[in-house]
Coordinates of C-alpha atoms in Angstrom, one line a residue:
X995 CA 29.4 -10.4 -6.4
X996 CA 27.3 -11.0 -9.1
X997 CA 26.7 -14.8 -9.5
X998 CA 28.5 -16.7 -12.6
X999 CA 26.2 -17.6 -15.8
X1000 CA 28.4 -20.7 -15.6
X1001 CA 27.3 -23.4 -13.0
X1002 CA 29.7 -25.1 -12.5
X1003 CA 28.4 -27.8 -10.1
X1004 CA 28.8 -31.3 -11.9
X1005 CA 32.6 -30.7 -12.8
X1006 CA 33.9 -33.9 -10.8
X1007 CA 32.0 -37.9 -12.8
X1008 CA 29.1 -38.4 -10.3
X1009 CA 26.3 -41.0 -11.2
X1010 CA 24.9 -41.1 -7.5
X1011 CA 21.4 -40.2 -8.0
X1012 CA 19.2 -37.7 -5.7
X1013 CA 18.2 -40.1 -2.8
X1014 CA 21.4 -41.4 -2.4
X1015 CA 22.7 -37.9 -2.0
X1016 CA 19.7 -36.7 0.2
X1017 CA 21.0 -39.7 2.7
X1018 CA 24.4 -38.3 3.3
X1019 CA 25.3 -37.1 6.6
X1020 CA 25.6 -33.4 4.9
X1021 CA 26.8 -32.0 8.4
X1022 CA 29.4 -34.5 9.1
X1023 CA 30.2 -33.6 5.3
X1024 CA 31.0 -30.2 5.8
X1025 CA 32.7 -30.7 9.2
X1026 CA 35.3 -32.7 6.8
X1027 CA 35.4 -30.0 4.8
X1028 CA 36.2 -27.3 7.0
X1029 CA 38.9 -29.6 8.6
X1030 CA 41.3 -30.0 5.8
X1031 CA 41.5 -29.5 2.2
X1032 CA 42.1 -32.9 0.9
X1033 CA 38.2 -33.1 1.2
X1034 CA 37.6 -30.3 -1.0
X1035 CA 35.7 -32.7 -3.4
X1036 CA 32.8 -33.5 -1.3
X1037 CA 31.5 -30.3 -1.7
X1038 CA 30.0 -32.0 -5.0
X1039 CA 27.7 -34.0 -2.5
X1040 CA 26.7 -31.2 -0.7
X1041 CA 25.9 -29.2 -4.2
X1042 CA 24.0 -32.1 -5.4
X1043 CA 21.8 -32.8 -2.3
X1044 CA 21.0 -29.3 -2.8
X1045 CA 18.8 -30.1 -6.3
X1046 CA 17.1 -32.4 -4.5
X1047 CA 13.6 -33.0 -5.9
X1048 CA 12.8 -33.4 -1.6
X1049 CA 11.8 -30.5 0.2
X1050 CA 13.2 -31.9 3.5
X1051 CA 16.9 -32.9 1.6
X1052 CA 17.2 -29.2 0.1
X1053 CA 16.8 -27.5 3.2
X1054 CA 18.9 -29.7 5.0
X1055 CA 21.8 -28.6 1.8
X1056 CA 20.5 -25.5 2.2
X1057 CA 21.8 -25.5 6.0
X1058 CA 24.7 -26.8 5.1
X1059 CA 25.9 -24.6 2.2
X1060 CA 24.9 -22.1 4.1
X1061 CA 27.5 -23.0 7.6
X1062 CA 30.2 -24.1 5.3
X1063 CA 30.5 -20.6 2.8
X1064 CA 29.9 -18.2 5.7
X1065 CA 32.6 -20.3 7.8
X1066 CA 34.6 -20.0 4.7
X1067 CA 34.1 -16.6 4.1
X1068 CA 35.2 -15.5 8.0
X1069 CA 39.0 -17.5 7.5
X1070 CA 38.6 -15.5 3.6
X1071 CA 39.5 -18.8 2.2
X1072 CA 37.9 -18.2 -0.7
X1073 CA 39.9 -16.3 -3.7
X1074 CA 39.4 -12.8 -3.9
X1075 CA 39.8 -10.5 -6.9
X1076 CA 38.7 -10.9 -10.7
X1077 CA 38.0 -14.8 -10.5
X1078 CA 39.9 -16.9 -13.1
X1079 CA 38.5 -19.9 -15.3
X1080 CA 38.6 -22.6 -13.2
X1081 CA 40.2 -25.3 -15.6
X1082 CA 43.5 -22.6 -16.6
X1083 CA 43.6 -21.9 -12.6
X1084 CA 44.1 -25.4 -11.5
X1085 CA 46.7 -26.5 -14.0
X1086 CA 48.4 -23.3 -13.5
X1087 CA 51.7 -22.6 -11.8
X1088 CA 49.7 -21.4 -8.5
X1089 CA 49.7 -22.6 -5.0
X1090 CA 47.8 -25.6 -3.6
X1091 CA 46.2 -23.1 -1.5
X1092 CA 45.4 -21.0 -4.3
X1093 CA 44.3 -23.7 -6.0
X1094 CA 42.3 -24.6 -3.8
X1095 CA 40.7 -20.7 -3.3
X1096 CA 40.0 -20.5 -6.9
X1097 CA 38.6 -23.9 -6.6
X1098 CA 35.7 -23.0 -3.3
X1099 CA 35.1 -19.8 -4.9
X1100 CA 33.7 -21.5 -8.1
X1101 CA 31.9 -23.9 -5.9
X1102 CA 30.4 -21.1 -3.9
X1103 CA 29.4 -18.8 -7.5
X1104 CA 27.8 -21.8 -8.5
X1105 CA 25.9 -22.7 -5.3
X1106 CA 24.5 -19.0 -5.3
X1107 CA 23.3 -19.6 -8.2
X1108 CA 21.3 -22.6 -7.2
X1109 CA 19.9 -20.3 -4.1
X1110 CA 18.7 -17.9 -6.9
X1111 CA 16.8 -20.5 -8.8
X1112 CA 15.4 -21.5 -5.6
X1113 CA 13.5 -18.3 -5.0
X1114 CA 11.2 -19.5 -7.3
X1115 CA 10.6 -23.0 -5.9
X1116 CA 7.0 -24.3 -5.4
X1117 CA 7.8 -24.7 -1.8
X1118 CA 7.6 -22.0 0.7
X1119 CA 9.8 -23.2 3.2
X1120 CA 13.0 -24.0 0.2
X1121 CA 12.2 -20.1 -0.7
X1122 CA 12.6 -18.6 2.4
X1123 CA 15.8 -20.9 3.4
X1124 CA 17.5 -19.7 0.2
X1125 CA 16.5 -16.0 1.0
X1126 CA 18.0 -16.5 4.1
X1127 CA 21.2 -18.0 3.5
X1128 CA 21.9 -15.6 0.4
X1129 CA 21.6 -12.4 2.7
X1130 CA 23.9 -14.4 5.3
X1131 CA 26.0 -14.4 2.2
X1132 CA 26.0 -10.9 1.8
X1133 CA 26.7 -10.5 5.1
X1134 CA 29.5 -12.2 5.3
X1135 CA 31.0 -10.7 1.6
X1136 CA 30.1 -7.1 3.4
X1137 CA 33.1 -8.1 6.1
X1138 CA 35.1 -9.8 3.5
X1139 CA 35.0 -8.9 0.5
X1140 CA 35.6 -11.0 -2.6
X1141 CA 36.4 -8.1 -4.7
X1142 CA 39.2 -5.8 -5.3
X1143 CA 38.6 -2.5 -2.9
X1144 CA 41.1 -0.3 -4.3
X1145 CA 38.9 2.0 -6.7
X1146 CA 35.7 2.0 -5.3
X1147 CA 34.4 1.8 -1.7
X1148 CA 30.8 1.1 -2.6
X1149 CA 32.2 -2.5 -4.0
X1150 CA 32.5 -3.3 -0.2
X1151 CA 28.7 -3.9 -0.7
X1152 CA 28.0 -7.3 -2.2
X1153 CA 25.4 -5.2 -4.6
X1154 CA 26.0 -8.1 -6.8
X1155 CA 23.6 -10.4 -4.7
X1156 CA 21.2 -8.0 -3.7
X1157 CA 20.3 -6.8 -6.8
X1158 CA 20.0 -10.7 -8.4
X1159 CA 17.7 -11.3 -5.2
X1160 CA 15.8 -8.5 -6.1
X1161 CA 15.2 -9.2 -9.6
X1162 CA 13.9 -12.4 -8.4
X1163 CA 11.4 -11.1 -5.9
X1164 CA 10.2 -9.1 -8.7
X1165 CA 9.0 -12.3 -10.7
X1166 CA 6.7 -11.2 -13.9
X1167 CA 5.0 -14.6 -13.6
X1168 CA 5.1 -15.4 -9.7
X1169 CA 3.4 -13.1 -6.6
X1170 CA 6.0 -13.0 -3.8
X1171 CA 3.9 -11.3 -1.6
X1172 CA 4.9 -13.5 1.0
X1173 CA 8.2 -14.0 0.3
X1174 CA 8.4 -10.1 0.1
X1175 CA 7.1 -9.9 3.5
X1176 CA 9.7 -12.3 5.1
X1177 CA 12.6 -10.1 3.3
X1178 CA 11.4 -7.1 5.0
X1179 CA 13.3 -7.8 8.5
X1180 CA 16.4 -7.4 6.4
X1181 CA 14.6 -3.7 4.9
X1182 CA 15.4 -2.8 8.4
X1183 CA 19.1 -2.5 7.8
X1184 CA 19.4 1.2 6.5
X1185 CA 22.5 -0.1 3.6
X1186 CA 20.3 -3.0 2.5
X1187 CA 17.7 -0.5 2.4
X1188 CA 19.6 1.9 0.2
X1189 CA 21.0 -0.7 -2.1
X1190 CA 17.9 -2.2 -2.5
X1191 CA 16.1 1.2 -3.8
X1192 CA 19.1 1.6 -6.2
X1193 CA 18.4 -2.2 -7.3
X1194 CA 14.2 -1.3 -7.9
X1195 CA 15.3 1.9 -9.8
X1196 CA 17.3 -0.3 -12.2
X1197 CA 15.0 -3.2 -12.7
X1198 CA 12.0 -1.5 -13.1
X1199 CA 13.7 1.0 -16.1
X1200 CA 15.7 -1.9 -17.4
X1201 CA 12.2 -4.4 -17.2
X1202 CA 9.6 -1.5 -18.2
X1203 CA 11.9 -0.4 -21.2
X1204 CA 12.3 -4.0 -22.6
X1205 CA 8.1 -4.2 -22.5
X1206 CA 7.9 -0.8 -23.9
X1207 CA 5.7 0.6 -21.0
X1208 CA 2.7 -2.4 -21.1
X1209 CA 1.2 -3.5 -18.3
X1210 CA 2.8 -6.4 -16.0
X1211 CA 0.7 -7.0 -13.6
X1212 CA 2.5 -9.3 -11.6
X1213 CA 5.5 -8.1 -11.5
X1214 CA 4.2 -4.5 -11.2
X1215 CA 2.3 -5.8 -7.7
X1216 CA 5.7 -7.6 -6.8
X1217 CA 7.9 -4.2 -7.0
X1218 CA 4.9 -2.4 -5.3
X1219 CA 4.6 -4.4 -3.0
X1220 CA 8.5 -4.6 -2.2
X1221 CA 8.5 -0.8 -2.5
X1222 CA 5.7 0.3 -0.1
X1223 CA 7.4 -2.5 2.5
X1224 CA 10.3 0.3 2.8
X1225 CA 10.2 1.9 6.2
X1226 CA 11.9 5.5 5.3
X1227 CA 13.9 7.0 8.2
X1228 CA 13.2 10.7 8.9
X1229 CA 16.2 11.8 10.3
X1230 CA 20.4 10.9 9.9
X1231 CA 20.5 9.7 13.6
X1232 CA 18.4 7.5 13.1
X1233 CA 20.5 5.1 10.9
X1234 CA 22.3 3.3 13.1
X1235 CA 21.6 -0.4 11.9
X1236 CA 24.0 -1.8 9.2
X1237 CA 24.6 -5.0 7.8
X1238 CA 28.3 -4.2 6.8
X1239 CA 29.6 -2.3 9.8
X1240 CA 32.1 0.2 7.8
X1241 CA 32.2 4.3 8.4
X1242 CA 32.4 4.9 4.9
X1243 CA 29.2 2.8 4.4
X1244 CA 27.6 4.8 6.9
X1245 CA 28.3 8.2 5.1
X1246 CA 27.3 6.7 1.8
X1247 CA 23.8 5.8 2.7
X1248 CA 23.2 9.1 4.6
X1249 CA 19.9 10.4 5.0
X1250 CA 19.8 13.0 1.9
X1251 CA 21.2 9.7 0.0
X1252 CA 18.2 7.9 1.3
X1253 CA 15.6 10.4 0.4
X1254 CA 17.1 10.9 -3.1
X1255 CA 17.2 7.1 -4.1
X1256 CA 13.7 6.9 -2.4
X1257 CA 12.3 9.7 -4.6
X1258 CA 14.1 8.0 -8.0
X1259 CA 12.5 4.8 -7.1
X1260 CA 9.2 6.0 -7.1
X1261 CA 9.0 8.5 -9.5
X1262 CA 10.9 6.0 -12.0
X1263 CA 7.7 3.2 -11.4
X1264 CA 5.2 5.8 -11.4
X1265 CA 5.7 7.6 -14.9
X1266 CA 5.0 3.9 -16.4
X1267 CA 1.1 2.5 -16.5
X1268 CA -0.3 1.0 -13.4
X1269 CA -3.4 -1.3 -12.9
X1270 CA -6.3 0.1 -11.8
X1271 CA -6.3 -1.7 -8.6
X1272 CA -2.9 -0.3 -7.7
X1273 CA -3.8 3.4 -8.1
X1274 CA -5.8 3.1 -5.1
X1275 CA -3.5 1.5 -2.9
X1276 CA -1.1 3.4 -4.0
X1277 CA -3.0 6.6 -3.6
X1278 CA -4.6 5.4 0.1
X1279 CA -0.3 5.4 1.3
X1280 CA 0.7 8.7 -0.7
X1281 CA -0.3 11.9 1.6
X1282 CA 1.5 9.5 4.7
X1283 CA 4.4 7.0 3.4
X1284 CA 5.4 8.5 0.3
X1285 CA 5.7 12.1 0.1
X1286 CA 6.9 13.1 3.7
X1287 CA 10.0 11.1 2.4
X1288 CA 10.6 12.9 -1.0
X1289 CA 13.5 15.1 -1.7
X1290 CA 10.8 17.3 -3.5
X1291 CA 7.6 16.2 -3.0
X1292 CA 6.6 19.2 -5.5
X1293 CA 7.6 16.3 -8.6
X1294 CA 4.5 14.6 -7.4
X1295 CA 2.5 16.8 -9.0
X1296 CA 1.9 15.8 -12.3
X1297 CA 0.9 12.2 -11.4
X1298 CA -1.8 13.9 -8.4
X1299 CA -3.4 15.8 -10.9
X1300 CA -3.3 13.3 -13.7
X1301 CA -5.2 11.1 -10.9
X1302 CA -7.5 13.5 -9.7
X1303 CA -8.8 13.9 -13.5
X1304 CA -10.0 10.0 -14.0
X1305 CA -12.7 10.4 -11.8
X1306 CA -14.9 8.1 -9.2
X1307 CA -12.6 6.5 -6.0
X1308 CA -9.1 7.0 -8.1
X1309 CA -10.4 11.1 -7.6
X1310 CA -11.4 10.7 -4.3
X1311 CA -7.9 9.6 -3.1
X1312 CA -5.8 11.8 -4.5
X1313 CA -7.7 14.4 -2.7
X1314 CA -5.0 13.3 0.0
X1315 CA -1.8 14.0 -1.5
X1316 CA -2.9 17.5 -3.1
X1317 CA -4.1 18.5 -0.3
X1318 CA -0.4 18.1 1.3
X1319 CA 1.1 19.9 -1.9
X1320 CA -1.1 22.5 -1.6
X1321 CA -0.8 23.2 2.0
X1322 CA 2.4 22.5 2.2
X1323 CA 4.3 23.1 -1.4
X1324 CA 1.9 26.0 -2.2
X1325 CA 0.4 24.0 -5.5
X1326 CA -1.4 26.1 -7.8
X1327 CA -4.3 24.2 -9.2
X1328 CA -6.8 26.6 -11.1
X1329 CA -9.8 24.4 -11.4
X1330 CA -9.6 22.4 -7.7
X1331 CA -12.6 23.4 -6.9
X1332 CA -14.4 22.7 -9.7
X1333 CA -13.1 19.2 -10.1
X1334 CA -14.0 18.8 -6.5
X1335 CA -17.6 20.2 -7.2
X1336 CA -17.9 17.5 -9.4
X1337 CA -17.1 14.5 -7.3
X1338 CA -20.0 15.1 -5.5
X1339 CA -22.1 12.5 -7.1
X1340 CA -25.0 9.9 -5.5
X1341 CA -22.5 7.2 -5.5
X1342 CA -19.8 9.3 -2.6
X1343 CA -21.8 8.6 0.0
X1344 CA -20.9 4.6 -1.0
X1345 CA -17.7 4.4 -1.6
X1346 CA -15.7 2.7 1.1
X1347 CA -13.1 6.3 1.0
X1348 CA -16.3 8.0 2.0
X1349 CA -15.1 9.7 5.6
X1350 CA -12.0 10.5 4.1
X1351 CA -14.0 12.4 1.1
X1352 CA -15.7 14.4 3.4
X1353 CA -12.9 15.0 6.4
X1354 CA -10.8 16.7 3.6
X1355 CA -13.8 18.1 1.7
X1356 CA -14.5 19.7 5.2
X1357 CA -10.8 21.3 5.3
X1358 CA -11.0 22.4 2.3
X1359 CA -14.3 24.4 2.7
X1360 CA -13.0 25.6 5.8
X1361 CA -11.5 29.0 4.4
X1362 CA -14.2 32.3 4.8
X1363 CA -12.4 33.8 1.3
X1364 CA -13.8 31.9 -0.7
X1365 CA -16.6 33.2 -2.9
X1366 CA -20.5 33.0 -2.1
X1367 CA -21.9 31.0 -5.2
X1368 CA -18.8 28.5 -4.6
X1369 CA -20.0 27.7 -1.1
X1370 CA -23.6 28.0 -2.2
X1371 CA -23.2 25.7 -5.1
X1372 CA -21.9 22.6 -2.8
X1373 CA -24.5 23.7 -0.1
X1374 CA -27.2 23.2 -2.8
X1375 CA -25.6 20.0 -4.6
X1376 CA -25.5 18.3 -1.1
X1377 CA -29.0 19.1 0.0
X1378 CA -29.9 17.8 -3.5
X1379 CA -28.2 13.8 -3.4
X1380 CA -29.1 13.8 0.5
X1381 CA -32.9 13.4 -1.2
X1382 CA -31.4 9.8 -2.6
X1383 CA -28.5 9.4 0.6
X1384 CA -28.4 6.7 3.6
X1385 CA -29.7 7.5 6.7
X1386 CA -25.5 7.2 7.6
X1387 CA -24.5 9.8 4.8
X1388 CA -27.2 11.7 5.9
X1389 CA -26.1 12.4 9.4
X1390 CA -23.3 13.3 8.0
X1391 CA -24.5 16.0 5.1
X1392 CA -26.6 17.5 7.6
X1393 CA -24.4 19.3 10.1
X1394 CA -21.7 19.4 6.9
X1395 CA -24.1 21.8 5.2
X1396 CA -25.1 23.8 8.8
X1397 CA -21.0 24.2 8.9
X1398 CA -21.2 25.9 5.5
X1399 CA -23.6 28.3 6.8
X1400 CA -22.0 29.1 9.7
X1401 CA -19.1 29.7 8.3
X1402 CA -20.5 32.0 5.2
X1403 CA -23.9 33.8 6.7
X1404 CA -24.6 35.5 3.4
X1405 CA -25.7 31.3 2.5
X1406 CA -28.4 32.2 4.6
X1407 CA -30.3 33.6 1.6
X1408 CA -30.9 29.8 0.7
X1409 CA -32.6 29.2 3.8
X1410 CA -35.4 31.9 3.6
X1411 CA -36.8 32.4 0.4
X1412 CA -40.2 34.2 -0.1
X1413 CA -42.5 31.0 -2.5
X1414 CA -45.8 31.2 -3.3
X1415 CA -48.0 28.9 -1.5
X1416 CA -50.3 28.4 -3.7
X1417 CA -48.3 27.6 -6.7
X1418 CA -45.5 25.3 -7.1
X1419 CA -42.3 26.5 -8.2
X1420 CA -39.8 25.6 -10.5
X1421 CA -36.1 24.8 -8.9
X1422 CA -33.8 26.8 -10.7
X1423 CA -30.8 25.3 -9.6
X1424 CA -28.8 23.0 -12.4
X1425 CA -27.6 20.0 -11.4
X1426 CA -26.0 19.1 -14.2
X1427 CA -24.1 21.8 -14.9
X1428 CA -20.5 21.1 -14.1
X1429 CA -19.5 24.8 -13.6
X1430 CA -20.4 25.7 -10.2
X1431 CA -20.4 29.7 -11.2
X1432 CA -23.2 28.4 -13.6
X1433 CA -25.1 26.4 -12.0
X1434 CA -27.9 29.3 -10.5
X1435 CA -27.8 27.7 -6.6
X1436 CA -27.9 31.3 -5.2
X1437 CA -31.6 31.8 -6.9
X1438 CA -32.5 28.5 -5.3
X1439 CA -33.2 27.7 -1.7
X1440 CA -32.4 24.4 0.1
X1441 CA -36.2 22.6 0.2
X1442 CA -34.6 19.5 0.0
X1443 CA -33.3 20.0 3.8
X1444 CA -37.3 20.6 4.4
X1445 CA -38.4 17.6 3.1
X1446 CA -36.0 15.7 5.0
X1447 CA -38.2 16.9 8.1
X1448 CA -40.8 13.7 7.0
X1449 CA -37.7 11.0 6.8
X1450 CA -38.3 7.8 8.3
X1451 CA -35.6 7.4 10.5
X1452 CA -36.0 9.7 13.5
X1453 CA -32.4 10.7 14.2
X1454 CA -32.6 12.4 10.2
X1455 CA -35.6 14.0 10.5
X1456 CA -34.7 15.9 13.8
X1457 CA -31.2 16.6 12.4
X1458 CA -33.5 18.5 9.6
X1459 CA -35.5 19.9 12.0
X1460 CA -32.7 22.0 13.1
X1461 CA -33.5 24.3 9.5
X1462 CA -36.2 25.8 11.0
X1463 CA -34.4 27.6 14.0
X1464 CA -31.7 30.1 14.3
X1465 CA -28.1 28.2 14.0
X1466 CA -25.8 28.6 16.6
X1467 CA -22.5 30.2 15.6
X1468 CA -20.6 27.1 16.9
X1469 CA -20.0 24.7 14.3
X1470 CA -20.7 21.2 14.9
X1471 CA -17.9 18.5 15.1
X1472 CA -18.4 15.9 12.2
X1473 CA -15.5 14.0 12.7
X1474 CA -17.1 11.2 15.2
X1475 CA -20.1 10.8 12.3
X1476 CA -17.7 9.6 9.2
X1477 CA -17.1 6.3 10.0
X1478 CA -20.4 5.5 11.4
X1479 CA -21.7 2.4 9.8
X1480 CA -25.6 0.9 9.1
X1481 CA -24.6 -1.4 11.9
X1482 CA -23.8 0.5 14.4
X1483 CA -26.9 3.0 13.7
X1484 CA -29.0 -0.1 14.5
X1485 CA -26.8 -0.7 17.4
X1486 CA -27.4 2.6 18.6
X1487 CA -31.0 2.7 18.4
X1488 CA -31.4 -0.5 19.5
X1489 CA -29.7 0.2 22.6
X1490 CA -31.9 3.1 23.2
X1491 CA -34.4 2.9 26.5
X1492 CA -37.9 2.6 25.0
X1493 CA -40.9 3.0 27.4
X1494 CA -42.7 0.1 27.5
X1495 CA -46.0 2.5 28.3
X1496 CA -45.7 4.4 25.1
X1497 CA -45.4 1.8 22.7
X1498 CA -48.5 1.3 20.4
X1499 CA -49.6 -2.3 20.4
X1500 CA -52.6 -2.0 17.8
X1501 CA -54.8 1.2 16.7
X1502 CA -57.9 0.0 18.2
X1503 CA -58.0 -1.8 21.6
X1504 CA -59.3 -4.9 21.3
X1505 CA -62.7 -5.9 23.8
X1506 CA -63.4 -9.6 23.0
X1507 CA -61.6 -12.2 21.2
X1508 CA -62.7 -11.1 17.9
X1509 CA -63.8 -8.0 18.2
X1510 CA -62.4 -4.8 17.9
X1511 CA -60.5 -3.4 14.7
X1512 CA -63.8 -2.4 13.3
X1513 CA -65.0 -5.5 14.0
X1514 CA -63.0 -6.8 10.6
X1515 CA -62.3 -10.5 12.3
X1516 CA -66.0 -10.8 13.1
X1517 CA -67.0 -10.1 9.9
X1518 CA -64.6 -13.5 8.3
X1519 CA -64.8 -15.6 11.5
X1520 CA -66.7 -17.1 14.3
X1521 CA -66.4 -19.3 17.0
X1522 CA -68.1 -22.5 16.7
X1523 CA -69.6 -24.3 20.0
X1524 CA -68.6 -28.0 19.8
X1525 CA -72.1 -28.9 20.5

């Protein structure tokens, strides 16, 4: 039931004003109401206490509109079918209890109408009252109906209100994150669900249209954040929990129906500009929320690759959702490994995506096809930015480059190279050039692993240490070093039993009070007697 452009609330003279009305006993009110029709009119004071400028009064009307419709709505005493204008209706030829149908049904468009404006209210608590007494409303319209059922079983769904509730969570100029978040216990019910991904599709073309494609930022957060609140089912048994408890309902929202309007929902918000900010949340839920959910995830794949081309953390992340298309749809990206050769810059081993960089560079280095100057080329450009990494990235490029080698032995060529001692040697290796086929790291050697022998922090330098003997053939597991932190290093070595006996106190043991040291102190001071 969509609710009526015309409002309808001030047809009866009333000149009480707003305190007067918040005073009225609004319960015993609607108790009169329910009991017989010659109270009908007081509905006006129930309407009117709901515009309240007090929180306190319109949550109290908000109560109270709330028991009297759904009431009304169970004994279907409201008038059902293609409402008529109110004024013709009443001085009709109809029944008193017609009459007086046509009469609660105008009351009841036009106090839906007030619940819709009051989604938007300054105050939390008149916002969540109103979202709750509107979906009570559906409810009850889900069991009975207000409109004419003969064509169209879908109409047994009050898709009228849910889609005006959510083209109100979707503000352009207000964030309903929190509202959003209290809407989601009715996301559970697998036909709100449904409807509600139909109603996103809709407003988002209709809204993104009107702007011609330009950024909304607020509303663009409110529909992503309504959107990525959707818990998908994964299979049909599992949708079992209905707000309107019909078995055609039940086969319309069945689980290909959910994936499909799932998949048009998202792809119809992502082919429009998003904000930078919300390409990486949206990215970081991709690989696990989004595409296990798709009809065909494979449609994905322009917007992955479009992402994996800007570069820095945007990159990073979609790392996770081509991987999944090309494990698991068989995507066929020509240059992956380039682009991922070139992601390997100083500031990875920053970023706060940095273990899940290098957990899926890790899988995807993990084949033995591929080609030796691929594998040598991010051996080399690793050993290279470890001379500029954290002691933490460090620990983790280490064993991530022994892995390499293991895994290809022909790498080995890098770690023994005949040099002349007696004259340096030019690195040929380019690390500039983006083309890893180019970039001459088979005619280079990894020295930088050799340096690292000298680092100050002990746990590096005996990491590097491990250069200089044979490698085992078992590869080392990285996966408990990616989300160490500087914190807990210092934790760790902190923690460490020292022996007290081996700690050195000062180079030279000291003999007299200012002596020892090479004597420095005696040289600038003296004791003085007092005499």
């Amino acid at each position: 039931m969509a609710p009526s452009k015309k409002r309808n609330v001030n047809s009866r003279n009333t000149s009480e004003n707003v305190s007067k009305a918040a005073k009225l006993d609004l319960e015993g009110v609607v108790d009169r109401i329910l009991e017989s029709r010659k109270h009908a009119n007081d509905i006006f004071d129930v309407l009117e206490s709901l515009q309240s400028e007090k929180e306190r009064d319109v949550v109290s009307a908000l109560d109270a509109c709330c028991r009297l419709f759904s009431t009304l709505l169970e004994r279907k005493e409201l008038f059902v079918g293609k409402l008529p204008a109110e004024d013709e209706a009443l001085s009709g030829e109809s029944s008193a209890e017609d009459k007086c149908r046509i009469f609660m049904r105008h009351r009841y468009n036009a106090c839906v109408e007030i619940l819709l404006e009051h989604l938007n209210h300054e105050q939390f608590a008149v916002k969540e009252s109103a979202l709750c007494c509107l979906m009570k409303f559906a409810a009850g319209q889900g069991q009975h109906p207000l409109e004419d059922l003969e064509w169209s079983e879908h109409h047994s769904f009050p898709r009228g209100i849910i889609l005006a509730v959510v083209e109100n969570l979707t503000s352009k100029t207000t964030d309903n994150t929190l509202l959003i978040s209290r809407f989601q216990e009715f996301l559970e019910m697998d036909d709100v669900r449904y409807y509600v991904m139909s109603a996103l599709r809709e407003s988002v073309g209709k809204v993104m249209e009107k702007n011609k494609g330009t950024l909304l930022p607020v509303y663009q957060n409110n529909v992503f954040t309504l959107m990525s609140s959707i818990s998908m089912p994964s299979q049909q048994s599992e949708l079992t929990n209905f707000m309107v408890k019909l078995e055609a309902m039940a086969r319309s929202v069945s689980i290909q129906n959910h994936k499909r309007a799932f998949e048009k929902m998202w792809l119809g918000f992502l082919k429009y500009k998003l904000p930078s900010n919300m390409y990486k949340k949206l990215l970081v839920i991709l690989h696990d929320s989004i595409l296990p959910h798709m009809s065909k995830p494979a449609l994905m794949i322009d917007f992955l690759t479009a992402a994996y081309e800007v570069g820095g953390a945007i990159s990073l992340l979609a790392l996770n959702g081509l991987f999944v298309l090309i494990h698991q749809h068989n995507l066929d990206y020509p240059d992956f490994y380039k682009k991922l050769y070139n992601l390997l810059e100083p500031t990875v081993f920053h970023v706060k995506y940095r273990a899940r960089f290098f957990h899926l560079a890790n899988l995807f280095l993990s084949s033995s096809h591929l080609p030796l100057y691929l594998v040598a080329a991010f051996t080399k450009r690793l050993a290279r930015l470890a001379l500029t990494a954290p002691p933490t990235g460090l620990l983790i490029v280490l064993p991530f480059i022994y892995n390499l080698i293991r895994r290809h032995p022909s790498c080995r060529v890098l770690l023994h190279k005949p040099s002349t001692e007696d004259e340096p040697v030019e690195d040929p290796y380019l690390m500039d050039e983006e083309d890893p086929a180019q970039c001459r790291a088979l005619e280079s050697s990894l020295w930088e692993i050799k340096t690292l022998q000298k680092h100050y922090h002990p746990d590096v330098a005996k990491a590097a240490m491990m250069i200089s003997t044979p490698l085992s053939e078992q590869e080392e597991d990285i996966s408990e070093l990616l989300e160490l932190t500087t914190y807990e290093l210092m934790e760790r070595d902190l923690k460490k039993p020292q022996d007290k006996k081996s700690i050195p106190l000062e180079f030279e043991t000291a003999t007299q009070l200012l002596k020892g040291g090479g004597d420095v102190l005696a040289h600038h001071f003296c004791l003085v007697s007092d005499e």
